[in-house]
């Protein structure tokens, strides 16, 4: 029996060694070597907040700039909000994500191995109220239904915190309905809800169609707040740091291009998402958002989100700047 047990243990050890050898390659001196990345999976959402992703895609910069790192194809995945996008990243289906800072923090709480490596935008959402409802202040929202992105997202976090700051119970004084942008636009247009809190360009479309008016911008609710960020998986950060720096560099290039060519950026968005370019242009003139790349600009605000989410019970731990960010890649990118 002892001899049989020893044989079984030896077989398990050998099998484990073979499995591990299949997961990593080794060079001549026996050290581990990271597997090549030929396909990069990137996620984003259909708002002008994340136009830097779309511009880099339209220009072919993702494949062009990452080709020297072995990337042959960049596959894109569009998500209505940050919650399902972060679920996909938790499942290992995304390497890179343009996403709101708040859903990223929620994903961290659920064990996501990733970091914010760049900023994407700040502010840029509006509370839009149906035309028949008067508005002089937050008190006028009592008893109304408000559609916004699901719990744990930027919009949900900001809206709930702002309501609480103004003496309104977000769970009892109003009816907050979680919806993606398309469903929320349809619902307010049909009069099924009283208000929406959405990122641009949705507020401008609702206004231009006569189905509502913007009464509060997100920058009024929380001045200079972070919105979207660029997130990269821990695997890429550890095993392909040069590629991550190039991803950030391409993001910076696209951000700068949009800032310098706003009309073209609006056309890129309109063509990709099927919007009227005049609506997109009007939105970019009206919104209080700003395209950014430097993560330091929104670092404090993102940590504040993490604290608010902790207080709301969305996450069960308090995160620090170091838990959320790796700013070294932005510094590498601007010096490349």
XYZ file of N, CA and C in Angstrom, residues 79-170:
276
model
N -20.273 47.812 -24.572
C -21.147 47.532 -23.442
C -22.031 48.745 -23.178
N -23.295 48.534 -22.752
C -24.180 49.674 -22.502
C -23.758 50.493 -21.285
N -23.210 49.829 -20.260
C -22.765 50.503 -19.041
C -21.524 49.794 -18.506
N -20.955 50.363 -17.431
C -19.725 49.812 -16.886
C -19.893 48.512 -16.123
N -21.087 48.257 -15.568
C -21.284 47.050 -14.755
C -21.050 45.766 -15.557
N -21.732 45.566 -16.696
C -21.463 44.345 -17.474
C -20.066 44.322 -18.071
N -19.513 45.502 -18.357
C -18.152 45.550 -18.887
C -17.156 45.009 -17.867
N -17.322 45.390 -16.613
C -16.415 44.899 -15.579
C -16.661 43.426 -15.258
N -17.886 42.962 -15.441
C -18.133 41.527 -15.303
C -17.340 40.748 -16.349
N -17.290 41.300 -17.563
C -16.519 40.652 -18.630
C -15.031 40.647 -18.305
N -14.549 41.736 -17.714
C -13.129 41.782 -17.371
C -12.825 40.836 -16.217
N -13.734 40.740 -15.257
C -13.561 39.781 -14.162
C -13.501 38.348 -14.683
N -14.241 38.096 -15.747
C -14.262 36.749 -16.337
C -13.033 36.474 -17.199
N -12.176 37.487 -17.374
C -10.975 37.306 -18.177
C -11.182 37.532 -19.657
N -12.332 38.131 -20.031
C -12.644 38.317 -21.442
C -12.115 39.623 -22.014
N -11.626 40.534 -21.169
C -11.093 41.814 -21.618
C -9.685 42.018 -21.072
N -8.816 42.563 -21.919
C -7.473 42.935 -21.496
C -7.392 44.408 -21.128
N -8.207 45.217 -21.833
C -8.186 46.671 -21.681
C -9.630 47.158 -21.674
N -9.924 48.153 -20.839
C -11.295 48.661 -20.774
C -11.317 50.171 -20.603
N -12.132 50.822 -21.421
C -12.535 52.208 -21.196
C -13.825 52.107 -20.381
N -13.793 52.610 -19.144
C -14.911 52.339 -18.240
C -14.968 53.432 -17.176
N -16.101 53.563 -16.534
C -16.233 54.509 -15.443
C -15.393 54.106 -14.244
N -14.919 55.098 -13.506
C -14.086 54.811 -12.341
C -14.848 54.032 -11.276
N -16.122 54.332 -11.091
C -16.894 53.680 -10.032
C -17.103 52.187 -10.279
N -17.548 51.756 -11.465
C -17.680 50.303 -11.672
C -16.347 49.569 -11.586
N -15.257 50.258 -11.926
C -13.948 49.625 -11.763
C -13.669 49.357 -10.281
N -14.002 50.326 -9.422
C -13.801 50.125 -7.985
C -14.652 48.952 -7.487
N -15.892 48.857 -7.964
C -16.751 47.729 -7.591
C -16.120 46.401 -8.002
N -15.523 46.381 -9.203
C -14.881 45.161 -9.689
C -13.649 44.812 -8.851
N -12.895 45.836 -8.432
C -11.750 45.595 -7.543
C -12.207 44.878 -6.272
N -13.340 45.310 -5.743
C -13.865 44.713 -4.528
C -14.221 43.247 -4.731
N -14.491 42.886 -5.987
C -14.822 41.499 -6.323
C -13.612 40.705 -6.810
N -12.418 41.283 -6.642
C -11.206 40.532 -6.951
C -10.578 40.797 -8.293
N -11.002 41.848 -9.002
C -10.406 42.130 -10.309
C -8.924 42.448 -10.171
N -8.116 41.829 -11.018
C -6.677 42.064 -11.063
C -6.399 43.047 -12.198
N -6.384 44.335 -11.894
C -6.197 45.368 -12.914
C -5.900 46.695 -12.228
N -5.465 47.671 -13.027
C -5.185 49.013 -12.513
C -5.652 50.059 -13.525
N -5.944 51.251 -13.014
C -6.151 52.411 -13.874
C -4.779 52.930 -14.285
N -4.566 53.077 -15.600
C -3.264 53.543 -16.089
C -3.340 54.919 -16.742
N -4.563 55.408 -16.981
C -4.723 56.746 -17.571
C -6.126 57.253 -17.288
N -6.277 58.577 -17.330
C -7.601 59.171 -17.276
C -8.214 59.175 -18.669
N -9.521 59.314 -18.755
C -10.218 59.380 -20.049
C -11.081 60.629 -20.136
N -11.892 60.877 -19.116
C -12.653 62.129 -19.114
C -13.117 62.462 -17.701
N -13.496 63.709 -17.519
C -14.088 64.149 -16.262
C -15.429 64.818 -16.559
N -16.353 64.712 -15.611
C -17.691 65.312 -15.708
C -18.423 64.809 -16.962
N -19.411 65.581 -17.462
C -20.026 65.238 -18.741
C -21.343 64.494 -18.707
N -22.069 64.499 -17.568
C -23.409 63.898 -17.499
C -24.399 64.967 -17.042
N -25.678 64.783 -17.398
C -26.714 65.755 -17.024
C -27.939 65.051 -16.456
N -28.609 65.739 -15.516
C -29.932 65.328 -15.065
C -30.951 66.027 -15.956
N -31.739 65.236 -16.673
C -32.706 65.755 -17.644
C -34.110 65.443 -17.144
N -34.953 66.470 -17.076
C -36.300 66.349 -16.515
C -37.342 66.536 -17.617
N -38.409 65.744 -17.570
C -39.503 65.893 -18.530
C -40.025 67.334 -18.507
N -40.497 67.856 -19.665
C -40.918 69.262 -19.760
C -42.048 69.648 -18.809
N -42.920 68.707 -18.473
C -44.087 69.053 -17.653
C -43.770 69.209 -16.170
N -42.566 68.839 -15.764
C -42.213 68.933 -14.349
C -41.442 70.221 -14.063
N -41.904 71.030 -13.109
C -41.161 72.240 -12.741
C -39.902 71.855 -11.966
N -38.901 72.731 -12.004
C -37.684 72.457 -11.238
C -37.060 73.759 -10.754
N -36.995 73.885 -9.449
C -36.271 74.995 -8.836
C -35.144 74.494 -7.945
N -35.174 73.210 -7.589
C -34.138 72.628 -6.747
C -34.405 71.157 -6.536
N -33.501 70.458 -5.874
C -33.624 69.016 -5.677
C -34.939 68.573 -5.033
N -35.529 69.428 -4.190
C -36.793 69.074 -3.543
C -37.878 68.724 -4.550
N -37.813 69.332 -5.746
C -38.829 69.089 -6.768
C -38.751 67.695 -7.366
N -37.697 66.952 -7.041
C -37.545 65.597 -7.571
C -38.285 64.559 -6.731
N -38.732 64.938 -5.542
C -39.416 63.985 -4.665
C -40.645 63.394 -5.355
N -40.749 62.078 -5.267
C -41.883 61.385 -5.856
C -41.714 61.049 -7.326
N -40.604 61.469 -7.933
C -40.395 61.236 -9.355
C -39.560 59.980 -9.605
N -39.666 59.463 -10.820
C -38.854 58.317 -11.246
C -37.693 58.839 -12.085
N -36.495 58.314 -11.802
C -35.276 58.763 -12.483
C -34.519 57.538 -12.983
N -34.287 57.491 -14.271
C -33.496 56.391 -14.839
C -32.030 56.799 -14.910
N -31.169 55.895 -14.513
C -29.733 56.110 -14.654
C -29.055 54.759 -14.746
N -27.734 54.755 -14.894
C -27.009 53.501 -15.018
C -27.124 52.674 -13.735
N -26.884 51.365 -13.799
C -27.098 50.477 -12.654
C -26.227 50.801 -11.443
N -26.581 50.287 -10.269
C -25.805 50.510 -9.048
C -24.324 50.169 -9.240
N -23.475 51.015 -8.656
C -22.037 50.810 -8.771
C -21.394 51.542 -9.924
N -22.209 52.214 -10.759
C -21.661 52.997 -11.865
C -21.429 54.439 -11.415
N -20.739 55.199 -12.280
C -20.478 56.613 -11.989
C -21.783 57.366 -11.765
N -22.707 57.229 -12.721
C -23.938 58.021 -12.666
C -24.769 57.672 -11.430
N -24.912 56.398 -11.138
C -25.673 55.991 -9.960
C -25.023 56.519 -8.678
N -23.699 56.417 -8.596
C -22.983 56.858 -7.396
C -23.130 58.359 -7.177
N -22.910 59.147 -8.243
C -23.004 60.605 -8.126
C -24.432 61.023 -7.781
N -25.410 60.458 -8.485
C -26.804 60.839 -8.261
C -27.230 60.561 -6.827
N -26.950 59.378 -6.329
C -27.364 59.020 -4.964
C -26.673 59.899 -3.921
N -25.387 60.145 -4.124
C -24.657 60.963 -3.157
C -25.166 62.401 -3.158
N -25.470 62.930 -4.344
C -25.985 64.308 -4.464
C -27.366 64.421 -3.834
N -28.221 63.432 -4.053
C -29.547 63.447 -3.439
C -29.434 63.448 -1.915
N -28.570 62.581 -1.386
C -28.377 62.518 0.070
C -27.863 63.845 0.615
N -26.935 64.464 -0.102
C -26.388 65.746 0.337
C -27.454 66.830 0.377
N -28.518 66.639 -0.403
C -29.591 67.626 -0.452
C -30.827 67.187 0.338
N -30.621 66.246 1.254
C -31.696 65.849 2.147
C -32.755 64.970 1.536
N -32.438 64.314 0.437
C -33.408 63.448 -0.234
C -32.937 61.997 -0.126
N -33.816 61.128 0.359
C -33.481 59.710 0.497
C -33.592 59.051 -0.884
N -32.459 58.597 -1.455
C -32.514 58.026 -2.805
C -33.282 56.716 -2.886
